């Protein structure tokens, strides 16, 4: 083969290659899509689990099987990143609403890693099935070829709540990062409904319904007055504190205690150990003499870090020292960056909700168009069967007199009576006037004889009436944005009613 040498400036090649690489990382790896709030790897894990049939009411399946399917079919990158995604999707201390039901050791809030994927098992949660994966069969989203064009995968999942707010997101791309805190599902739904009622609503009015982040670890947000600007621009710093409770001694043998029952979200993982070692160094360097002992009594029930105090300790002063010198008070850097129409954009809360609602209208339009077409086809067949029941004797005569199926069908559709033997001229004349559609003729020829029982014919009429009602309903929804908004809101309120949880994080100044 002849060599092909391209003469070019080396720096230009490097520049072009690096820009291509960084765009790929930004759009196809590290940042969530504003529509479903998921990064590609998360979307692919959930879709692979859906394809494996790992429904909430079925048994758990080995994580290795889920990772293998995701990697082999949709995500041709390392298995460790896929398994890590699966683990994080199941951790309720990291996600506002966990999407995967993990079985086995899926890590802990103190930073312990999950067991190897050959030991753990997982399946989808009911919430995920109802809110993230429902209606995939109704042509609501586009499917695109996978990396080797042997499978199809959804471009985006038909998520019905603003997942980017509910579960937050974090990711490091090239030259940009995203860091979105989780929020309370019920509050986010209320904000979306308010925006649907009034598109000119201000960020401040939205924040009366959704006042700020709601971290799964609880804690206290202490800069309430700055949140308005953060949610308007999509960037800023949230100041977070853990929750400290004073427990006086119950008897003489006991000591007074300061108990940390909630930690800042940023303290998850190794930072809990770091906090304890920071407190120990405060004691060793004599910065405080009020602490006698420190122990970590955290369990599945929740966080409980106990500081035993000496008699007459200055509790308020000690609390302030802990906030100042340890990770018990920390900042969460907000940067609400997401992919909008294939490009990264920094969004305020109002923009996120606006994009979400546009997506919901698109999903609803496609869903009800698909359902309408299905019901119209159904109506056509039912009309044909009802009409056939009225002239069943003639149809039986045509079938008995025809030489083959093609001849009988031709007669039903076009009234062609050539070659068919009839008992009388009147029947022949009647048959010549038939004009069933292709679908109707097919259904008539496949109809079983028991369908001619009186009750079955009544049933057929009843099904036809129901079908007509559904068509009216779908046409009404598709014909008016107001009606569609009603349906979307009603869906959202049902989700809130079934899955909503109380707020965990306190917001104050």
GROMACS .gro file of C-alpha atoms in nm:
model
  509
    1UNK     CA    1   0.000   0.000   0.000
    2UNK     CA    2   0.139   0.343  -0.095
    3UNK     CA    3   0.232   0.560   0.200
    4UNK     CA    4   0.023   0.872   0.252
    5UNK     CA    5   0.224   1.146   0.422
    6UNK     CA    6   0.038   1.455   0.541
    7UNK     CA    7   0.260   1.762   0.582
    8UNK     CA    8   0.115   1.989   0.850
    9UNK     CA    9   0.204   2.200   1.152
   10UNK     CA   10   0.243   1.965   1.453
   11UNK     CA   11   0.076   2.213   1.692
   12UNK     CA   12  -0.235   2.226   1.469
   13UNK     CA   13  -0.275   1.848   1.478
   14UNK     CA   14  -0.233   1.848   1.858
   15UNK     CA   15  -0.481   2.132   1.897
   16UNK     CA   16  -0.746   1.967   1.677
   17UNK     CA   17  -0.703   1.626   1.845
   18UNK     CA   18  -0.725   1.779   2.193
   19UNK     CA   19  -1.040   1.979   2.108
   20UNK     CA   20  -1.204   1.664   1.965
   21UNK     CA   21  -1.110   1.470   2.279
   22UNK     CA   22  -1.232   1.740   2.518
   23UNK     CA   23  -1.566   1.779   2.333
   24UNK     CA   24  -1.615   1.402   2.355
   25UNK     CA   25  -1.546   1.403   2.731
   26UNK     CA   26  -1.775   1.703   2.784
   27UNK     CA   27  -2.075   1.580   2.584
   28UNK     CA   28  -2.046   1.202   2.603
   29UNK     CA   29  -1.890   1.120   2.940
   30UNK     CA   30  -1.873   1.371   3.225
   31UNK     CA   31  -2.175   1.603   3.211
   32UNK     CA   32  -2.546   1.520   3.258
   33UNK     CA   33  -2.810   1.598   2.995
   34UNK     CA   34  -3.054   1.862   3.120
   35UNK     CA   35  -3.351   1.654   2.998
   36UNK     CA   36  -3.306   1.337   3.207
   37UNK     CA   37  -3.028   1.464   3.438
   38UNK     CA   38  -2.819   1.154   3.370
   39UNK     CA   39  -2.465   1.104   3.242
   40UNK     CA   40  -2.433   0.851   2.956
   41UNK     CA   41  -2.295   0.576   3.183
   42UNK     CA   42  -2.586   0.615   3.430
   43UNK     CA   43  -2.841   0.610   3.148
   44UNK     CA   44  -2.684   0.298   3.000
   45UNK     CA   45  -2.670   0.112   3.334
   46UNK     CA   46  -3.041   0.179   3.398
   47UNK     CA   47  -3.138   0.087   3.041
   48UNK     CA   48  -2.931  -0.236   3.054
   49UNK     CA   49  -3.105  -0.329   3.382
   50UNK     CA   50  -3.442  -0.258   3.221
   51UNK     CA   51  -3.353  -0.478   2.921
   52UNK     CA   52  -3.244  -0.756   3.160
   53UNK     CA   53  -3.591  -0.738   3.317
   54UNK     CA   54  -3.457  -0.657   3.666
   55UNK     CA   55  -3.792  -0.523   3.787
   56UNK     CA   56  -3.848  -0.430   4.149
   57UNK     CA   57  -4.076  -0.734   4.200
   58UNK     CA   58  -3.822  -0.982   4.055
   59UNK     CA   59  -3.516  -1.135   4.227
   60UNK     CA   60  -3.184  -0.947   4.244
   61UNK     CA   61  -2.922  -1.033   3.979
   62UNK     CA   62  -2.540  -1.038   4.011
   63UNK     CA   63  -2.386  -0.694   3.958
   64UNK     CA   64  -2.121  -0.853   3.733
   65UNK     CA   65  -2.397  -0.953   3.490
   66UNK     CA   66  -2.533  -0.595   3.480
   67UNK     CA   67  -2.182  -0.451   3.431
   68UNK     CA   68  -2.106  -0.707   3.158
   69UNK     CA   69  -2.425  -0.629   2.967
   70UNK     CA   70  -2.372  -0.252   2.995
   71UNK     CA   71  -2.011  -0.277   2.878
   72UNK     CA   72  -2.071  -0.527   2.599
   73UNK     CA   73  -2.377  -0.358   2.454
   74UNK     CA   74  -2.367   0.014   2.529
   75UNK     CA   75  -2.065   0.150   2.719
   76UNK     CA   76  -1.726   0.034   2.580
   77UNK     CA   77  -1.518   0.170   2.870
   78UNK     CA   78  -1.370   0.017   3.186
   79UNK     CA   79  -1.583  -0.212   3.400
   80UNK     CA   80  -1.471  -0.030   3.718
   81UNK     CA   81  -1.638   0.298   3.611
   82UNK     CA   82  -1.962   0.112   3.527
   83UNK     CA   83  -1.967  -0.074   3.860
   84UNK     CA   84  -1.887   0.247   4.049
   85UNK     CA   85  -2.188   0.410   3.878
   86UNK     CA   86  -2.411   0.118   3.980
   87UNK     CA   87  -2.285   0.146   4.340
   88UNK     CA   88  -2.347   0.523   4.361
   89UNK     CA   89  -2.698   0.484   4.210
   90UNK     CA   90  -2.782   0.254   4.502
   91UNK     CA   91  -2.637   0.470   4.784
   92UNK     CA   92  -2.919   0.660   4.955
   93UNK     CA   93  -2.666   0.877   5.145
   94UNK     CA   94  -2.533   1.018   4.816
   95UNK     CA   95  -2.851   1.041   4.609
   96UNK     CA   96  -3.170   1.233   4.691
   97UNK     CA   97  -3.361   0.930   4.557
   98UNK     CA   98  -3.159   0.608   4.509
   99UNK     CA   99  -3.245   0.445   4.175
  100UNK     CA  100  -3.101   0.096   4.226
  101UNK     CA  101  -3.189  -0.158   4.496
  102UNK     CA  102  -2.854  -0.304   4.600
  103UNK     CA  103  -2.820  -0.635   4.782
  104UNK     CA  104  -2.493  -0.700   4.965
  105UNK     CA  105  -2.210  -0.466   5.062
  106UNK     CA  106  -2.255  -0.148   4.858
  107UNK     CA  107  -2.018   0.065   5.067
  108UNK     CA  108  -2.094   0.291   5.361
  109UNK     CA  109  -2.123   0.659   5.445
  110UNK     CA  110  -1.782   0.633   5.615
  111UNK     CA  111  -1.607   0.568   5.285
  112UNK     CA  112  -1.582   0.188   5.291
  113UNK     CA  113  -1.578   0.060   4.933
  114UNK     CA  114  -1.837  -0.180   4.793
  115UNK     CA  115  -1.761  -0.552   4.769
  116UNK     CA  116  -1.642  -0.682   4.431
  117UNK     CA  117  -1.916  -0.702   4.168
  118UNK     CA  118  -1.909  -1.083   4.170
  119UNK     CA  119  -2.045  -1.078   4.528
  120UNK     CA  120  -2.312  -0.807   4.513
  121UNK     CA  121  -2.655  -0.817   4.348
  122UNK     CA  122  -2.893  -0.546   4.229
  123UNK     CA  123  -3.227  -0.468   4.067
  124UNK     CA  124  -3.428  -0.155   3.984
  125UNK     CA  125  -3.633   0.032   4.241
  126UNK     CA  126  -4.006   0.080   4.182
  127UNK     CA  127  -3.946   0.458   4.171
  128UNK     CA  128  -3.698   0.412   3.883
  129UNK     CA  129  -3.937   0.194   3.685
  130UNK     CA  130  -4.234   0.427   3.728
  131UNK     CA  131  -4.055   0.761   3.685
  132UNK     CA  132  -3.745   0.693   3.471
  133UNK     CA  133  -3.822   0.399   3.242
  134UNK     CA  134  -4.201   0.395   3.191
  135UNK     CA  135  -4.334   0.446   2.835
  136UNK     CA  136  -4.006   0.350   2.661
  137UNK     CA  137  -4.220   0.121   2.442
  138UNK     CA  138  -4.443   0.409   2.327
  139UNK     CA  139  -4.190   0.579   2.097
  140UNK     CA  140  -4.144   0.873   2.338
  141UNK     CA  141  -3.766   0.912   2.283
  142UNK     CA  142  -3.531   0.856   1.989
  143UNK     CA  143  -3.317   0.543   1.983
  144UNK     CA  144  -2.964   0.565   1.843
  145UNK     CA  145  -2.721   0.291   1.736
  146UNK     CA  146  -2.469   0.179   2.001
  147UNK     CA  147  -2.090   0.198   1.952
  148UNK     CA  148  -2.071  -0.097   1.708
  149UNK     CA  149  -2.420  -0.056   1.559
  150UNK     CA  150  -2.542  -0.398   1.674
  151UNK     CA  151  -2.793  -0.263   1.929
  152UNK     CA  152  -3.011   0.043   1.980
  153UNK     CA  153  -3.003   0.257   2.295
  154UNK     CA  154  -3.219   0.553   2.403
  155UNK     CA  155  -3.065   0.893   2.338
  156UNK     CA  156  -3.222   1.010   2.666
  157UNK     CA  157  -3.455   0.839   2.921
  158UNK     CA  158  -3.818   0.958   2.953
  159UNK     CA  159  -3.769   1.084   3.310
  160UNK     CA  160  -4.080   1.254   3.447
  161UNK     CA  161  -3.922   1.465   3.724
  162UNK     CA  162  -3.624   1.706   3.696
  163UNK     CA  163  -3.370   1.440   3.800
  164UNK     CA  164  -3.085   1.691   3.766
  165UNK     CA  165  -3.234   1.874   4.070
  166UNK     CA  166  -3.370   1.572   4.261
  167UNK     CA  167  -3.048   1.367   4.253
  168UNK     CA  168  -2.795   1.639   4.177
  169UNK     CA  169  -2.486   1.566   3.969
  170UNK     CA  170  -2.112   1.592   3.979
  171UNK     CA  171  -1.855   1.548   3.704
  172UNK     CA  172  -1.516   1.668   3.590
  173UNK     CA  173  -1.480   1.728   3.217
  174UNK     CA  174  -1.196   1.907   3.033
  175UNK     CA  175  -1.177   2.268   3.147
  176UNK     CA  176  -1.517   2.254   3.321
  177UNK     CA  177  -1.687   2.080   3.612
  178UNK     CA  178  -2.043   2.036   3.726
  179UNK     CA  179  -2.159   2.017   4.088
  180UNK     CA  180  -2.534   2.025   4.148
  181UNK     CA  181  -2.673   1.955   4.497
  182UNK     CA  182  -2.968   1.716   4.548
  183UNK     CA  183  -3.313   1.861   4.626
  184UNK     CA  184  -3.636   1.741   4.783
  185UNK     CA  185  -3.862   1.557   4.536
  186UNK     CA  186  -4.190   1.702   4.672
  187UNK     CA  187  -4.057   2.059   4.666
  188UNK     CA  188  -3.919   2.023   4.312
  189UNK     CA  189  -4.257   1.890   4.190
  190UNK     CA  190  -4.433   2.189   4.351
  191UNK     CA  191  -4.189   2.429   4.177
  192UNK     CA  192  -4.247   2.260   3.838
  193UNK     CA  193  -4.626   2.283   3.879
  194UNK     CA  194  -4.597   2.652   3.977
  195UNK     CA  195  -4.388   2.723   3.666
  196UNK     CA  196  -4.649   2.547   3.449
  197UNK     CA  197  -4.920   2.772   3.595
  198UNK     CA  198  -4.715   3.088   3.541
  199UNK     CA  199  -4.413   3.097   3.309
  200UNK     CA  200  -4.323   3.449   3.426
  201UNK     CA  201  -4.263   3.326   3.783
  202UNK     CA  202  -3.941   3.466   3.937
  203UNK     CA  203  -3.657   3.269   4.093
  204UNK     CA  204  -3.753   3.410   4.435
  205UNK     CA  205  -4.110   3.283   4.395
  206UNK     CA  206  -3.983   2.940   4.290
  207UNK     CA  207  -3.760   2.937   4.598
  208UNK     CA  208  -4.056   2.982   4.828
  209UNK     CA  209  -4.162   2.634   4.710
  210UNK     CA  210  -3.812   2.485   4.674
  211UNK     CA  211  -3.605   2.687   4.926
  212UNK     CA  212  -3.270   2.520   4.857
  213UNK     CA  213  -3.081   2.191   4.856
  214UNK     CA  214  -3.198   1.894   5.059
  215UNK     CA  215  -2.900   1.671   5.132
  216UNK     CA  216  -2.962   1.303   5.216
  217UNK     CA  217  -2.725   1.346   5.514
  218UNK     CA  218  -2.936   1.630   5.659
  219UNK     CA  219  -2.725   1.906   5.812
  220UNK     CA  220  -2.785   2.281   5.818
  221UNK     CA  221  -2.740   2.533   5.535
  222UNK     CA  222  -2.633   2.857   5.707
  223UNK     CA  223  -2.628   3.114   5.426
  224UNK     CA  224  -2.996   3.130   5.330
  225UNK     CA  225  -2.969   3.494   5.213
  226UNK     CA  226  -2.711   3.400   4.945
  227UNK     CA  227  -2.914   3.114   4.795
  228UNK     CA  228  -3.126   3.346   4.575
  229UNK     CA  229  -2.820   3.463   4.381
  230UNK     CA  230  -2.686   3.106   4.355
  231UNK     CA  231  -3.012   2.974   4.206
  232UNK     CA  232  -3.043   3.273   3.973
  233UNK     CA  233  -2.694   3.234   3.821
  234UNK     CA  234  -2.631   2.863   3.876
  235UNK     CA  235  -2.298   2.920   4.057
  236UNK     CA  236  -2.194   3.004   4.412
  237UNK     CA  237  -2.101   2.854   4.747
  238UNK     CA  238  -2.339   2.692   4.994
  239UNK     CA  239  -2.218   2.689   5.355
  240UNK     CA  240  -2.303   2.367   5.535
  241UNK     CA  241  -2.287   2.257   5.897
  242UNK     CA  242  -2.336   1.931   6.079
  243UNK     CA  243  -2.601   1.903   6.350
  244UNK     CA  244  -2.470   1.900   6.708
  245UNK     CA  245  -2.688   1.797   7.003
  246UNK     CA  246  -2.599   1.847   7.371
  247UNK     CA  247  -2.686   1.547   7.593
  248UNK     CA  248  -2.656   1.624   7.966
  249UNK     CA  249  -2.539   1.345   8.196
  250UNK     CA  250  -2.821   1.126   8.328
  251UNK     CA  251  -2.638   1.033   8.650
  252UNK     CA  252  -2.315   1.097   8.838
  253UNK     CA  253  -2.115   0.819   8.670
  254UNK     CA  254  -2.188   0.960   8.324
  255UNK     CA  255  -2.042   1.267   8.158
  256UNK     CA  256  -2.210   1.541   7.953
  257UNK     CA  257  -2.191   1.470   7.580
  258UNK     CA  258  -2.185   1.662   7.255
  259UNK     CA  259  -2.330   1.433   6.988
  260UNK     CA  260  -2.299   1.492   6.613
  261UNK     CA  261  -2.614   1.337   6.463
  262UNK     CA  262  -2.594   1.481   6.110
  263UNK     CA  263  -2.286   1.564   5.903
  264UNK     CA  264  -2.234   1.802   5.611
  265UNK     CA  265  -2.283   1.631   5.271
  266UNK     CA  266  -1.919   1.710   5.186
  267UNK     CA  267  -1.804   1.500   5.483
  268UNK     CA  268  -1.923   1.168   5.334
  269UNK     CA  269  -1.649   0.909   5.307
  270UNK     CA  270  -1.293   0.950   5.431
  271UNK     CA  271  -1.372   1.295   5.572
  272UNK     CA  272  -1.549   1.138   5.873
  273UNK     CA  273  -1.218   0.980   5.979
  274UNK     CA  274  -1.046   1.310   5.900
  275UNK     CA  275  -1.292   1.493   6.129
  276UNK     CA  276  -1.221   1.256   6.418
  277UNK     CA  277  -0.842   1.292   6.372
  278UNK     CA  278  -0.883   1.674   6.356
  279UNK     CA  279  -1.068   1.667   6.690
  280UNK     CA  280  -0.794   1.447   6.839
  281UNK     CA  281  -0.528   1.695   6.723
  282UNK     CA  282  -0.729   1.981   6.883
  283UNK     CA  283  -0.706   1.791   7.214
  284UNK     CA  284  -0.336   1.706   7.168
  285UNK     CA  285  -0.236   2.064   7.080
  286UNK     CA  286  -0.436   2.188   7.383
  287UNK     CA  287  -0.662   2.405   7.160
  288UNK     CA  288  -0.941   2.268   7.377
  289UNK     CA  289  -0.937   2.099   7.715
  290UNK     CA  290  -1.313   2.043   7.734
  291UNK     CA  291  -1.315   1.706   7.549
  292UNK     CA  292  -1.233   1.395   7.752
  293UNK     CA  293  -1.304   1.125   7.492
  294UNK     CA  294  -1.429   1.083   7.135
  295UNK     CA  295  -1.600   0.778   6.988
  296UNK     CA  296  -1.780   0.695   6.663
  297UNK     CA  297  -2.105   0.512   6.742
  298UNK     CA  298  -2.251   0.543   6.390
  299UNK     CA  299  -2.455   0.246   6.266
  300UNK     CA  300  -2.720   0.162   6.007
  301UNK     CA  301  -2.959   0.379   6.208
  302UNK     CA  302  -2.749   0.687   6.130
  303UNK     CA  303  -2.452   0.902   6.226
  304UNK     CA  304  -2.360   0.932   6.595
  305UNK     CA  305  -2.018   1.074   6.682
  306UNK     CA  306  -1.993   1.125   7.059
  307UNK     CA  307  -1.763   1.376   7.232
  308UNK     CA  308  -1.750   1.323   7.610
  309UNK     CA  309  -1.704   1.653   7.796
  310UNK     CA  310  -1.542   1.737   8.126
  311UNK     CA  311  -1.749   1.898   8.399
  312UNK     CA  312  -1.868   2.258   8.342
  313UNK     CA  313  -1.733   2.263   7.984
  314UNK     CA  314  -1.817   2.571   7.773
  315UNK     CA  315  -2.046   2.396   7.521
  316UNK     CA  316  -2.118   2.698   7.298
  317UNK     CA  317  -1.750   2.786   7.269
  318UNK     CA  318  -1.657   2.424   7.190
  319UNK     CA  319  -1.925   2.406   6.920
  320UNK     CA  320  -1.788   2.719   6.752
  321UNK     CA  321  -1.434   2.579   6.773
  322UNK     CA  322  -1.546   2.259   6.598
  323UNK     CA  323  -1.714   2.461   6.320
  324UNK     CA  324  -1.407   2.677   6.277
  325UNK     CA  325  -1.127   2.420   6.294
  326UNK     CA  326  -1.280   2.101   6.149
  327UNK     CA  327  -1.485   1.981   5.852
  328UNK     CA  328  -1.803   2.011   6.062
  329UNK     CA  329  -1.861   2.335   5.872
  330UNK     CA  330  -1.777   2.317   5.502
  331UNK     CA  331  -1.866   2.477   5.169
  332UNK     CA  332  -2.038   2.307   4.877
  333UNK     CA  333  -1.937   2.476   4.550
  334UNK     CA  334  -2.242   2.491   4.325
  335UNK     CA  335  -2.190   2.491   3.948
  336UNK     CA  336  -2.509   2.395   3.765
  337UNK     CA  337  -2.358   2.296   3.433
  338UNK     CA  338  -2.544   2.059   3.200
  339UNK     CA  339  -2.567   1.963   2.835
  340UNK     CA  340  -2.842   2.160   2.655
  341UNK     CA  341  -2.898   2.072   2.285
  342UNK     CA  342  -2.551   1.917   2.267
  343UNK     CA  343  -2.369   2.212   2.430
  344UNK     CA  344  -2.261   2.274   2.790
  345UNK     CA  345  -2.454   2.556   2.963
  346UNK     CA  346  -2.465   2.696   3.317
  347UNK     CA  347  -2.828   2.711   3.425
  348UNK     CA  348  -3.029   2.872   3.705
  349UNK     CA  349  -3.317   2.682   3.867
  350UNK     CA  350  -3.574   2.851   3.640
  351UNK     CA  351  -3.387   2.749   3.323
  352UNK     CA  352  -3.359   2.389   3.443
  353UNK     CA  353  -3.735   2.373   3.510
  354UNK     CA  354  -3.810   2.538   3.173
  355UNK     CA  355  -3.602   2.280   2.982
  356UNK     CA  356  -3.761   2.000   3.185
  357UNK     CA  357  -4.115   2.114   3.102
  358UNK     CA  358  -4.038   2.149   2.729
  359UNK     CA  359  -3.909   1.791   2.743
  360UNK     CA  360  -4.229   1.676   2.922
  361UNK     CA  361  -4.449   1.830   2.651
  362UNK     CA  362  -4.241   1.652   2.386
  363UNK     CA  363  -4.271   1.318   2.572
  364UNK     CA  364  -4.648   1.360   2.619
  365UNK     CA  365  -4.703   1.457   2.252
  366UNK     CA  366  -4.515   1.151   2.129
  367UNK     CA  367  -4.679   0.918   2.384
  368UNK     CA  368  -5.037   1.022   2.307
  369UNK     CA  369  -4.974   1.028   1.931
  370UNK     CA  370  -4.857   0.664   1.953
  371UNK     CA  371  -5.157   0.567   2.170
  372UNK     CA  372  -5.398   0.748   1.934
  373UNK     CA  373  -5.266   0.566   1.626
  374UNK     CA  374  -5.295   0.233   1.810
  375UNK     CA  375  -5.655   0.301   1.916
  376UNK     CA  376  -5.753   0.417   1.564
  377UNK     CA  377  -5.621   0.090   1.419
  378UNK     CA  378  -5.809  -0.094   1.693
  379UNK     CA  379  -6.132   0.096   1.613
  380UNK     CA  380  -6.103   0.008   1.243
  381UNK     CA  381  -6.077  -0.365   1.324
  382UNK     CA  382  -6.363  -0.355   1.578
  383UNK     CA  383  -6.590  -0.173   1.327
  384UNK     CA  384  -6.514  -0.445   1.070
  385UNK     CA  385  -6.589  -0.728   1.316
  386UNK     CA  386  -6.917  -0.569   1.431
  387UNK     CA  387  -7.026  -0.527   1.067
  388UNK     CA  388  -6.919  -0.886   0.989
  389UNK     CA  389  -7.129  -1.025   1.277
  390UNK     CA  390  -7.439  -0.869   1.114
  391UNK     CA  391  -7.376  -1.050   0.780
  392UNK     CA  392  -7.203  -1.361   0.912
  393UNK     CA  393  -7.411  -1.600   0.696
  394UNK     CA  394  -7.295  -1.425   0.379
  395UNK     CA  395  -6.929  -1.437   0.496
  396UNK     CA  396  -6.954  -1.812   0.569
  397UNK     CA  397  -7.102  -1.858   0.219
  398UNK     CA  398  -6.809  -1.667   0.064
  399UNK     CA  399  -6.557  -1.877   0.260
  400UNK     CA  400  -6.720  -2.206   0.162
  401UNK     CA  401  -6.747  -2.103  -0.202
  402UNK     CA  402  -6.388  -1.976  -0.238
  403UNK     CA  403  -6.107  -2.189  -0.375
  404UNK     CA  404  -5.842  -2.023  -0.160
  405UNK     CA  405  -5.777  -1.755   0.105
  406UNK     CA  406  -5.670  -1.495  -0.153
  407UNK     CA  407  -6.001  -1.527  -0.339
  408UNK     CA  408  -6.204  -1.487  -0.017
  409UNK     CA  409  -6.002  -1.182   0.094
  410UNK     CA  410  -6.035  -1.022  -0.251
  411UNK     CA  411  -6.411  -1.059  -0.227
  412UNK     CA  412  -6.428  -0.904   0.122
  413UNK     CA  413  -6.208  -0.606   0.024
  414UNK     CA  414  -6.302  -0.538  -0.340
  415UNK     CA  415  -6.638  -0.717  -0.386
  416UNK     CA  416  -6.477  -0.945  -0.650
  417UNK     CA  417  -6.709  -1.248  -0.678
  418UNK     CA  418  -6.539  -1.417  -0.974
  419UNK     CA  419  -6.488  -1.790  -0.925
  420UNK     CA  420  -6.682  -1.804  -0.595
  421UNK     CA  421  -6.982  -2.041  -0.579
  422UNK     CA  422  -7.289  -1.883  -0.414
  423UNK     CA  423  -7.619  -2.045  -0.312
  424UNK     CA  424  -7.826  -1.768  -0.470
  425UNK     CA  425  -7.799  -1.466  -0.698
  426UNK     CA  426  -7.903  -1.242  -0.409
  427UNK     CA  427  -7.597  -1.353  -0.205
  428UNK     CA  428  -7.372  -1.291  -0.504
  429UNK     CA  429  -7.517  -0.941  -0.548
  430UNK     CA  430  -7.471  -0.869  -0.176
  431UNK     CA  431  -7.110  -0.997  -0.183
  432UNK     CA  432  -7.029  -0.774  -0.479
  433UNK     CA  433  -7.110  -0.471  -0.262
  434UNK     CA  434  -6.857  -0.556   0.017
  435UNK     CA  435  -6.577  -0.306   0.086
  436UNK     CA  436  -6.394  -0.402   0.405
  437UNK     CA  437  -6.041  -0.258   0.455
  438UNK     CA  438  -5.733  -0.487   0.436
  439UNK     CA  439  -5.698  -0.488   0.817
  440UNK     CA  440  -6.068  -0.561   0.869
  441UNK     CA  441  -6.064  -0.846   0.617
  442UNK     CA  442  -5.757  -0.996   0.789
  443UNK     CA  443  -5.929  -0.979   1.130
  444UNK     CA  444  -6.253  -1.134   0.990
  445UNK     CA  445  -6.064  -1.426   0.834
  446UNK     CA  446  -5.881  -1.488   1.165
  447UNK     CA  447  -6.198  -1.459   1.380
  448UNK     CA  448  -6.291  -1.770   1.581
  449UNK     CA  449  -6.642  -1.905   1.574
  450UNK     CA  450  -6.700  -1.867   1.949
  451UNK     CA  451  -6.690  -1.489   1.892
  452UNK     CA  452  -7.044  -1.527   1.751
  453UNK     CA  453  -7.193  -1.613   2.093
  454UNK     CA  454  -7.437  -1.341   2.202
  455UNK     CA  455  -7.228  -1.232   2.503
  456UNK     CA  456  -6.912  -1.210   2.292
  457UNK     CA  457  -7.088  -0.982   2.043
  458UNK     CA  458  -7.200  -0.758   2.333
  459UNK     CA  459  -6.839  -0.757   2.457
  460UNK     CA  460  -6.719  -0.653   2.114
  461UNK     CA  461  -6.962  -0.359   2.114
  462UNK     CA  462  -6.846  -0.261   2.463
  463UNK     CA  463  -6.476  -0.273   2.357
  464UNK     CA  464  -6.561  -0.059   2.054
  465UNK     CA  465  -6.732   0.205   2.273
  466UNK     CA  466  -6.429   0.213   2.508
  467UNK     CA  467  -6.198   0.250   2.208
  468UNK     CA  468  -6.400   0.549   2.077
  469UNK     CA  469  -6.385   0.714   2.424
  470UNK     CA  470  -6.005   0.671   2.436
  471UNK     CA  471  -5.966   0.825   2.090
  472UNK     CA  472  -6.172   1.128   2.201
  473UNK     CA  473  -5.959   1.161   2.516
  474UNK     CA  474  -5.625   1.139   2.328
  475UNK     CA  475  -5.740   1.384   2.059
  476UNK     CA  476  -5.847   1.627   2.331
  477UNK     CA  477  -5.503   1.604   2.502
  478UNK     CA  478  -5.313   1.645   2.173
  479UNK     CA  479  -5.539   1.928   2.058
  480UNK     CA  480  -5.483   2.156   2.356
  481UNK     CA  481  -5.166   2.251   2.547
  482UNK     CA  482  -5.385   2.327   2.849
  483UNK     CA  483  -5.523   1.971   2.855
  484UNK     CA  484  -5.172   1.828   2.814
  485UNK     CA  485  -5.047   2.044   3.103
  486UNK     CA  486  -5.328   1.899   3.320
  487UNK     CA  487  -5.215   1.544   3.241
  488UNK     CA  488  -4.845   1.622   3.308
  489UNK     CA  489  -4.931   1.793   3.639
  490UNK     CA  490  -5.157   1.510   3.747
  491UNK     CA  491  -4.872   1.261   3.678
  492UNK     CA  492  -4.629   1.475   3.879
  493UNK     CA  493  -4.866   1.504   4.176
  494UNK     CA  494  -4.916   1.126   4.177
  495UNK     CA  495  -4.537   1.078   4.185
  496UNK     CA  496  -4.512   1.328   4.473
  497UNK     CA  497  -4.790   1.152   4.664
  498UNK     CA  498  -4.633   0.807   4.625
  499UNK     CA  499  -4.262   0.883   4.660
  500UNK     CA  500  -4.231   1.222   4.834
  501UNK     CA  501  -4.022   1.237   5.154
  502UNK     CA  502  -3.992   1.499   5.426
  503UNK     CA  503  -3.711   1.758   5.403
  504UNK     CA  504  -3.391   1.659   5.586
  505UNK     CA  505  -3.172   1.970   5.559
  506UNK     CA  506  -3.252   2.281   5.763
  507UNK     CA  507  -3.202   2.616   5.587
  508UNK     CA  508  -3.130   2.925   5.796
  509UNK     CA  509  -2.908   3.230   5.819
   0.00000   0.00000   0.00000
